[in-house]
PDB file of C-alpha atoms and ligand atoms in Angstrom:
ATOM      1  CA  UNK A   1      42.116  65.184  32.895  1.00 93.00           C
ATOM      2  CA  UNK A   2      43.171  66.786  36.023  1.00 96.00           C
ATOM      3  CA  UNK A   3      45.942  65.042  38.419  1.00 97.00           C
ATOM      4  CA  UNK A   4      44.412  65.518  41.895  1.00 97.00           C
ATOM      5  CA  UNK A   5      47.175  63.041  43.426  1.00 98.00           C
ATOM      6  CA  UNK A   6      50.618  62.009  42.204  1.00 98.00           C
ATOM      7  CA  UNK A   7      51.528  58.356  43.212  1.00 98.00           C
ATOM      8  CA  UNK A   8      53.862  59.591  45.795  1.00 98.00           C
ATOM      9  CA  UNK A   9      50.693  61.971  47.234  1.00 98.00           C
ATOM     10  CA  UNK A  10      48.465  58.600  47.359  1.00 98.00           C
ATOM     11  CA  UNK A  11      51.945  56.302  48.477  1.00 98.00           C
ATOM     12  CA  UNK A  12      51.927  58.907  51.629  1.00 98.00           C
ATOM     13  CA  UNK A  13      48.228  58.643  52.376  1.00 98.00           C
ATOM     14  CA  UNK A  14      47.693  54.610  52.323  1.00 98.00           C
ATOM     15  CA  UNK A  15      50.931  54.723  54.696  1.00 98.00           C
ATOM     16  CA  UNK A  16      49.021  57.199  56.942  1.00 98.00           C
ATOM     17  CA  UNK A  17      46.168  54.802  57.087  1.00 98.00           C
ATOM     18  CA  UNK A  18      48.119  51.606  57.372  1.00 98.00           C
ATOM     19  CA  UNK A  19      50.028  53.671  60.778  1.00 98.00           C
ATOM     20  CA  UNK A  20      46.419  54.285  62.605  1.00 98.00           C
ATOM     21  CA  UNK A  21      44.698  50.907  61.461  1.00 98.00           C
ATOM     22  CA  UNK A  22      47.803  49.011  62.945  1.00 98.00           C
ATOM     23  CA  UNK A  23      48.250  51.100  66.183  1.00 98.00           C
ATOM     24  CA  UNK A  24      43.588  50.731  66.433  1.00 98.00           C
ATOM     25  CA  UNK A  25      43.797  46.767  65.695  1.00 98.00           C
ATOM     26  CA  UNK A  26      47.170  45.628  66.875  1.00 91.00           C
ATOM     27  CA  UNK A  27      46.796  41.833  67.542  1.00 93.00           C
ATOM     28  CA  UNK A  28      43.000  41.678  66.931  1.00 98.00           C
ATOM     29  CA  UNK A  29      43.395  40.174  63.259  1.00 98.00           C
ATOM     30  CA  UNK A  30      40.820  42.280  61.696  1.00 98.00           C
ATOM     31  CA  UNK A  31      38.929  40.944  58.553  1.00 98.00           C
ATOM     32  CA  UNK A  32      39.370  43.697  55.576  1.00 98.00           C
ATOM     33  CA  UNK A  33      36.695  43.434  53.030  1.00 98.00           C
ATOM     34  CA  UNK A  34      37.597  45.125  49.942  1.00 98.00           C
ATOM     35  CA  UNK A  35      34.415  46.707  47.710  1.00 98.00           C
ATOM     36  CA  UNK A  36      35.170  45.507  44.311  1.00 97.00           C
ATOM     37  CA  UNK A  37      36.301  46.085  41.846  1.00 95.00           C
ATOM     38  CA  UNK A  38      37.308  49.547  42.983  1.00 96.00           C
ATOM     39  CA  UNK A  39      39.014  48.993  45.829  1.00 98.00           C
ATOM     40  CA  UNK A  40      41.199  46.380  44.829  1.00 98.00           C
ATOM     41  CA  UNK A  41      44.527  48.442  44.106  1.00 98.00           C
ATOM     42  CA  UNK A  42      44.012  50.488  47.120  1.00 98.00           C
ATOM     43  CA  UNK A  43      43.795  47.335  49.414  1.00 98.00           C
ATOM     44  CA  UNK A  44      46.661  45.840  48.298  1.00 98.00           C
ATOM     45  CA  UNK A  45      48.951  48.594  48.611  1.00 98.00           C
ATOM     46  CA  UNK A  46      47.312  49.189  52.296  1.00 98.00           C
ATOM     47  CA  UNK A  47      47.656  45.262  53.710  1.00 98.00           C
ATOM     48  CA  UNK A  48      51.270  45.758  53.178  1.00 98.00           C
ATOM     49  CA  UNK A  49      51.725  48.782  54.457  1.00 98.00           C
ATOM     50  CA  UNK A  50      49.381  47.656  57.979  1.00 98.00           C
ATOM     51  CA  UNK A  51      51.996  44.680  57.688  1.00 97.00           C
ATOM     52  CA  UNK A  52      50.150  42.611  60.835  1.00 97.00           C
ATOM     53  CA  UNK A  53      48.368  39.489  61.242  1.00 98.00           C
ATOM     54  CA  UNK A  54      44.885  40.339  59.421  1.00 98.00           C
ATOM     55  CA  UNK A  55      42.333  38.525  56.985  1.00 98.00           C
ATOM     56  CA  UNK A  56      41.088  39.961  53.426  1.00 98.00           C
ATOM     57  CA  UNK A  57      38.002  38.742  52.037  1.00 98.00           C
ATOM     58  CA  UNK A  58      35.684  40.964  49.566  1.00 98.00           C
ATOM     59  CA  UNK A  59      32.336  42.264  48.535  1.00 98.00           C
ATOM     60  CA  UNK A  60      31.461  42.889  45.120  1.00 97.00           C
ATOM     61  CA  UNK A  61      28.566  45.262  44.242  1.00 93.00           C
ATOM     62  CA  UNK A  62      27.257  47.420  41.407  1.00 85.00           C
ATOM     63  CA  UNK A  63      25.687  50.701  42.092  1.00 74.00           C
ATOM     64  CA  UNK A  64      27.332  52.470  38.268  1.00 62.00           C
ATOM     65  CA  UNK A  65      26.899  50.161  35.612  1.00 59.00           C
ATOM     66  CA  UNK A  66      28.716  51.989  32.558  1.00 62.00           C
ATOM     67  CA  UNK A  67      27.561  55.443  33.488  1.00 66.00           C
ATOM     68  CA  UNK A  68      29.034  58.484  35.484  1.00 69.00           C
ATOM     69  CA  UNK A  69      25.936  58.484  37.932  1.00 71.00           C
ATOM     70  CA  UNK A  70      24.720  56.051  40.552  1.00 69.00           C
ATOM     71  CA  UNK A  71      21.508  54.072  39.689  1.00 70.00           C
ATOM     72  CA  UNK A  72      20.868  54.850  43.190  1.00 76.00           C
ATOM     73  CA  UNK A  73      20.626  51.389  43.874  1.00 83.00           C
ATOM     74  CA  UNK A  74      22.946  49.466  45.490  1.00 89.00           C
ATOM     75  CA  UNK A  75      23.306  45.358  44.111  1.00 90.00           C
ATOM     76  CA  UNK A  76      24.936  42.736  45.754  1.00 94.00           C
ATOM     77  CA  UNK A  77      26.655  40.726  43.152  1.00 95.00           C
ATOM     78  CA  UNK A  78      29.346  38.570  45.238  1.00 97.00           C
ATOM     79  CA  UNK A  79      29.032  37.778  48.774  1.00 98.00           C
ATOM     80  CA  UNK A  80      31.972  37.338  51.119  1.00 98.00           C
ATOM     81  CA  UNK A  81      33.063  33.804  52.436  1.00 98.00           C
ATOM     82  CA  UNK A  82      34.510  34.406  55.577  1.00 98.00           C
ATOM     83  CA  UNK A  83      32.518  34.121  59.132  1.00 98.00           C
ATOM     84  CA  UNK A  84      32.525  37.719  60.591  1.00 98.00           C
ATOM     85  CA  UNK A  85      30.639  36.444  63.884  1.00 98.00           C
ATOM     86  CA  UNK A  86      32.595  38.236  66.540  1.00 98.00           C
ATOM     87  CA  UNK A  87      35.517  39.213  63.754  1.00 98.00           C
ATOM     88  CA  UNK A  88      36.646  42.772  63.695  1.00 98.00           C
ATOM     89  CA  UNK A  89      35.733  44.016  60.222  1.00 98.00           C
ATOM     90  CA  UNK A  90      36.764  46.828  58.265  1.00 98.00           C
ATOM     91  CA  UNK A  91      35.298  47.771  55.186  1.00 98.00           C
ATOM     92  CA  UNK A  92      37.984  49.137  52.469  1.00 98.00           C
ATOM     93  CA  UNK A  93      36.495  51.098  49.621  1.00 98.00           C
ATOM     94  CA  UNK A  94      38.150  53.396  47.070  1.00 98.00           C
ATOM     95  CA  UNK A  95      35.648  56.812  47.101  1.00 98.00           C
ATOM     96  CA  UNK A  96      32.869  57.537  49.165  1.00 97.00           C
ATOM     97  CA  UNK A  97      30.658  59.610  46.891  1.00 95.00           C
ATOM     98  CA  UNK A  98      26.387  59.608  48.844  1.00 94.00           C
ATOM     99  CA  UNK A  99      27.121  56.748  50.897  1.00 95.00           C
ATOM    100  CA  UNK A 100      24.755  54.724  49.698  1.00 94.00           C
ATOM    101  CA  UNK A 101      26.990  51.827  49.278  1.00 95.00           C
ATOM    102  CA  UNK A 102      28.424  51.949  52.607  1.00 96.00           C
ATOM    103  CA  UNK A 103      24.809  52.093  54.263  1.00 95.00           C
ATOM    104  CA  UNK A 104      23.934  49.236  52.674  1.00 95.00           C
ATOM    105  CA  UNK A 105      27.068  47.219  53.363  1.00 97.00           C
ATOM    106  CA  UNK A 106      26.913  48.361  57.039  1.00 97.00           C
ATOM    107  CA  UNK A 107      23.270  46.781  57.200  1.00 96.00           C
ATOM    108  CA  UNK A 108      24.680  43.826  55.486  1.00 97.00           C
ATOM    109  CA  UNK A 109      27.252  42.821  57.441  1.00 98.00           C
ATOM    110  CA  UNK A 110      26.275  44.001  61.066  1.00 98.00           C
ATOM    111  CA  UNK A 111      23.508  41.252  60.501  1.00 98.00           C
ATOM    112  CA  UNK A 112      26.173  38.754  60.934  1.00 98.00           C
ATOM    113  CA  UNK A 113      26.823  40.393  64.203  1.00 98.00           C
ATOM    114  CA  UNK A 114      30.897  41.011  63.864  1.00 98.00           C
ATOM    115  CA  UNK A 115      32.836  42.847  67.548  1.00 98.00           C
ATOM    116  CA  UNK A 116      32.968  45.471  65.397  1.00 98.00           C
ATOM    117  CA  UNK A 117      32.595  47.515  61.879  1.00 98.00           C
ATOM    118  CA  UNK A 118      34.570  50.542  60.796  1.00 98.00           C
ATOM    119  CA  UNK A 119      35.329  51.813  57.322  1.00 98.00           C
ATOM    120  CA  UNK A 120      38.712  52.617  55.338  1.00 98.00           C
ATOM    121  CA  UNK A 121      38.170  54.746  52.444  1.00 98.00           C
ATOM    122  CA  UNK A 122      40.554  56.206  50.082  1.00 98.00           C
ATOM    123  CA  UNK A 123      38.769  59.327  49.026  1.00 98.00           C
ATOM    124  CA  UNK A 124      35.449  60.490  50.228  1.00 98.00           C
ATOM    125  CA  UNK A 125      33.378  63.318  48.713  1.00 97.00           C
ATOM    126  CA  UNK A 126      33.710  66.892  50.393  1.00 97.00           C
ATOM    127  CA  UNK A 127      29.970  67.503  49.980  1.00 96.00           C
ATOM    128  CA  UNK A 128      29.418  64.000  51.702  1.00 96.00           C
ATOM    129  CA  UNK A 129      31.813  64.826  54.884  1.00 96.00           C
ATOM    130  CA  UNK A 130      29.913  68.737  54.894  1.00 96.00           C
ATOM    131  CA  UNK A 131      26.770  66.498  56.082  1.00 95.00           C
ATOM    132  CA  UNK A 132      28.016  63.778  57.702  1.00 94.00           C
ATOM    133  CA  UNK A 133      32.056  64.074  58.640  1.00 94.00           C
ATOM    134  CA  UNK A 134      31.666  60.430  60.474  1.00 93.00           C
ATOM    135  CA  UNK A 135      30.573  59.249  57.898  1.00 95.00           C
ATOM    136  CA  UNK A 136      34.391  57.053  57.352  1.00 98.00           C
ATOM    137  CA  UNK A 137      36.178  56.439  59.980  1.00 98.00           C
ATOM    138  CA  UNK A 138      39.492  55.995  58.079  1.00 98.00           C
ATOM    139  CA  UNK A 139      40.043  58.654  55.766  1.00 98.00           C
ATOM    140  CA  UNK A 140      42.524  59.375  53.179  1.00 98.00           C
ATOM    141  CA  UNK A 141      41.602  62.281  51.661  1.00 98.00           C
ATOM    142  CA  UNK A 142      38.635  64.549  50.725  1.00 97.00           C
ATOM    143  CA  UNK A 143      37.513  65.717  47.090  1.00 97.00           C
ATOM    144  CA  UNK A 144      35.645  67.921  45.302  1.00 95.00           C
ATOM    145  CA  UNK A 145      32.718  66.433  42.945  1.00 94.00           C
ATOM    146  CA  UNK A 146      33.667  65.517  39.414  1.00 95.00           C
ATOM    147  CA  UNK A 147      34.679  62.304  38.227  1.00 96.00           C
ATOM    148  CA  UNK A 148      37.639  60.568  39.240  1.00 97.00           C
ATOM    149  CA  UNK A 149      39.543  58.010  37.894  1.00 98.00           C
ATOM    150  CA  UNK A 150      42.875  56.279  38.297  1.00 98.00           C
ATOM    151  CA  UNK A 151      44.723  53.735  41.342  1.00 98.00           C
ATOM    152  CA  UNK A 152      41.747  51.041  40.857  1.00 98.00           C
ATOM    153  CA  UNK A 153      39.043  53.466  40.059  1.00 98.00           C
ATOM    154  CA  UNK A 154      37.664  53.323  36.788  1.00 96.00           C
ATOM    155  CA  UNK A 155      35.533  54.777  34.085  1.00 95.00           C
ATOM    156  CA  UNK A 156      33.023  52.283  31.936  1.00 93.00           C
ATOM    157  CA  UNK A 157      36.128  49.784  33.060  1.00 95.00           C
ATOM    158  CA  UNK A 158      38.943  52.214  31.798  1.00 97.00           C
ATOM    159  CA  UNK A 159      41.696  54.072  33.557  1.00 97.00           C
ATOM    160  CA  UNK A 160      41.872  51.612  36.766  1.00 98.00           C
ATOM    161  CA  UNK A 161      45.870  50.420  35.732  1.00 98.00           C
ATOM    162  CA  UNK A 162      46.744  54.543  36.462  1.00 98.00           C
ATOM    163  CA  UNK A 163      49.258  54.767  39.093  1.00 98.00           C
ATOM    164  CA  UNK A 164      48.052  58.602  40.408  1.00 98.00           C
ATOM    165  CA  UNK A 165      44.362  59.588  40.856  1.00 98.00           C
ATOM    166  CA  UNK A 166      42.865  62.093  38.256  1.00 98.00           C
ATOM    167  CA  UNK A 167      39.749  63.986  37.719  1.00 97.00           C
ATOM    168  CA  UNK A 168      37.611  63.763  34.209  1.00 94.00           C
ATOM    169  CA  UNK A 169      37.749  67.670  33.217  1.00 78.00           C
ATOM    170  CA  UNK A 170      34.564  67.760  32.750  1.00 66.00           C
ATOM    171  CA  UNK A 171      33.400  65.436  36.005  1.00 48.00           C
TER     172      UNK A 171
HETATM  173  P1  IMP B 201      28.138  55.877  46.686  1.00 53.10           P
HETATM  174  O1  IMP B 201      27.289  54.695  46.950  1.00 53.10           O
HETATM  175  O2  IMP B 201      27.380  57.003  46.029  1.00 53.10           O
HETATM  176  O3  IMP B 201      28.900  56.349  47.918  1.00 53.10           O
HETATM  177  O4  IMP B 201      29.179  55.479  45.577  1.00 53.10           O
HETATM  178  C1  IMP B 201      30.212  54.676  45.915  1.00 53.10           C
HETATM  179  C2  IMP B 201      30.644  53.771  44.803  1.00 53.10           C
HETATM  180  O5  IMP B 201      30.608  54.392  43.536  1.00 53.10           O
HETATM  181  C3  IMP B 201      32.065  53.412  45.109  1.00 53.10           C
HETATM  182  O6  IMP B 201      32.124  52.030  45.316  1.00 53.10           O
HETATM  183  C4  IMP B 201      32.857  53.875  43.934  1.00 53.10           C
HETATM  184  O7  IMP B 201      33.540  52.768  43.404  1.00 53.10           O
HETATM  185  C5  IMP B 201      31.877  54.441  42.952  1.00 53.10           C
HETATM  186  N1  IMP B 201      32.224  55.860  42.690  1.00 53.10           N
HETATM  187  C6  IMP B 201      31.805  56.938  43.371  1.00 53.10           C
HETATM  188  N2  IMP B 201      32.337  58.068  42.882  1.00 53.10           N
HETATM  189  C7  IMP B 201      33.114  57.680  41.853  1.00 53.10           C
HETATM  190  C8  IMP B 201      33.966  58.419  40.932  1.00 53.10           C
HETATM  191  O8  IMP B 201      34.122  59.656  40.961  1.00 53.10           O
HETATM  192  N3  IMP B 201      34.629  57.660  40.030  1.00 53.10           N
HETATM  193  C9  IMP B 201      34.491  56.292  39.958  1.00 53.10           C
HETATM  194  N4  IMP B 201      33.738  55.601  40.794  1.00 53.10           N
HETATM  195  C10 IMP B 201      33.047  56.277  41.731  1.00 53.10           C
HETATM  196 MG1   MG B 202      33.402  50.863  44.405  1.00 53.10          MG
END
């Protein structure tokens, strides 16, 4: 495995984040809805960095199963509980790889007609951004492809507890 960002790298990056979200939202209490599980690590680090008035709820879906490639299908598994009528939402996901999942959230939740819906991702895919650089409007940082692993993000369930983000050698 390949270290792609040491825990002080990703510290650095959610506290970059946390700055523009704050000065964007300011007293609007924004709803964060964190993809699970991935996102979970990330999120928590990134409330307390943002360290205003907001609400976190989350989403859970299932798009990888056990494998290293997307089914291509995106399945709801756990719904979120709050009432985003009128809410300022932002979505909070760990890696951005097609997009798939975020079009399908985005559909999801602008039925529910919310002031607003803008995404916070962690990582997001280099070949994604080539083709669609809007595509997250809250960036950390972009990647190449391979597999990565590490702060939340997992493998078949392992490697999620690692504190830096790594790529699978042979991703
Ligand atoms: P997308 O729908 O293709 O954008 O895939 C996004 C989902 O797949 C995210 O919720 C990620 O949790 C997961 N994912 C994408 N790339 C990776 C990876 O390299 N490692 C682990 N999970 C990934
Ligand atoms: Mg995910």
């Amino acid at each position: 495995m390949k270290r792609i960002l040491s825990r002080r790298q990703v510290r650095n990056t959610v506290a970059g984040l946390a700055a523009r979200i704050r000065a964007d939202y300011g007293d609007k209490r924004p709803v964060l809805v964190g993809i699970l599980k991935g996102s979970f690590v990330f999120l928590a680090d990134l409330i307390r960095e943002v360290n205003m008035p907001l609400e976190v709820d989350f989403i859970t879906v299932s798009s990888y199963g056990p494998g290293r490639t997307s089914s291509g299908e995106v399945r709801l598994v756990q719904d979120i509980t709050t009432d985003i009528a009128g809410r300022h939402v932002l979505l909070v996901e760990d890696i951005v790889d097609s997009g798939l999942t975020l079009d399908e959230l985005r559909q999801h939740l602008l039925r529910r007609s919310p002031a607003s819906l803008r995404v916070c991702a962690l990582l997001a895919r280099r070949s994604l951004l080539a083709g669609d650089p809007d595509a997250v409007d809250y960036l950390g940082r972009a990647v190449p492809d391979g597999f990565v692993v590490g702060y939340g993000i997992d493998y078949g369930e392992d490697y999620r507890y690692l504190p830096d983000v790594w790529m699978l050698e042979d991703g």
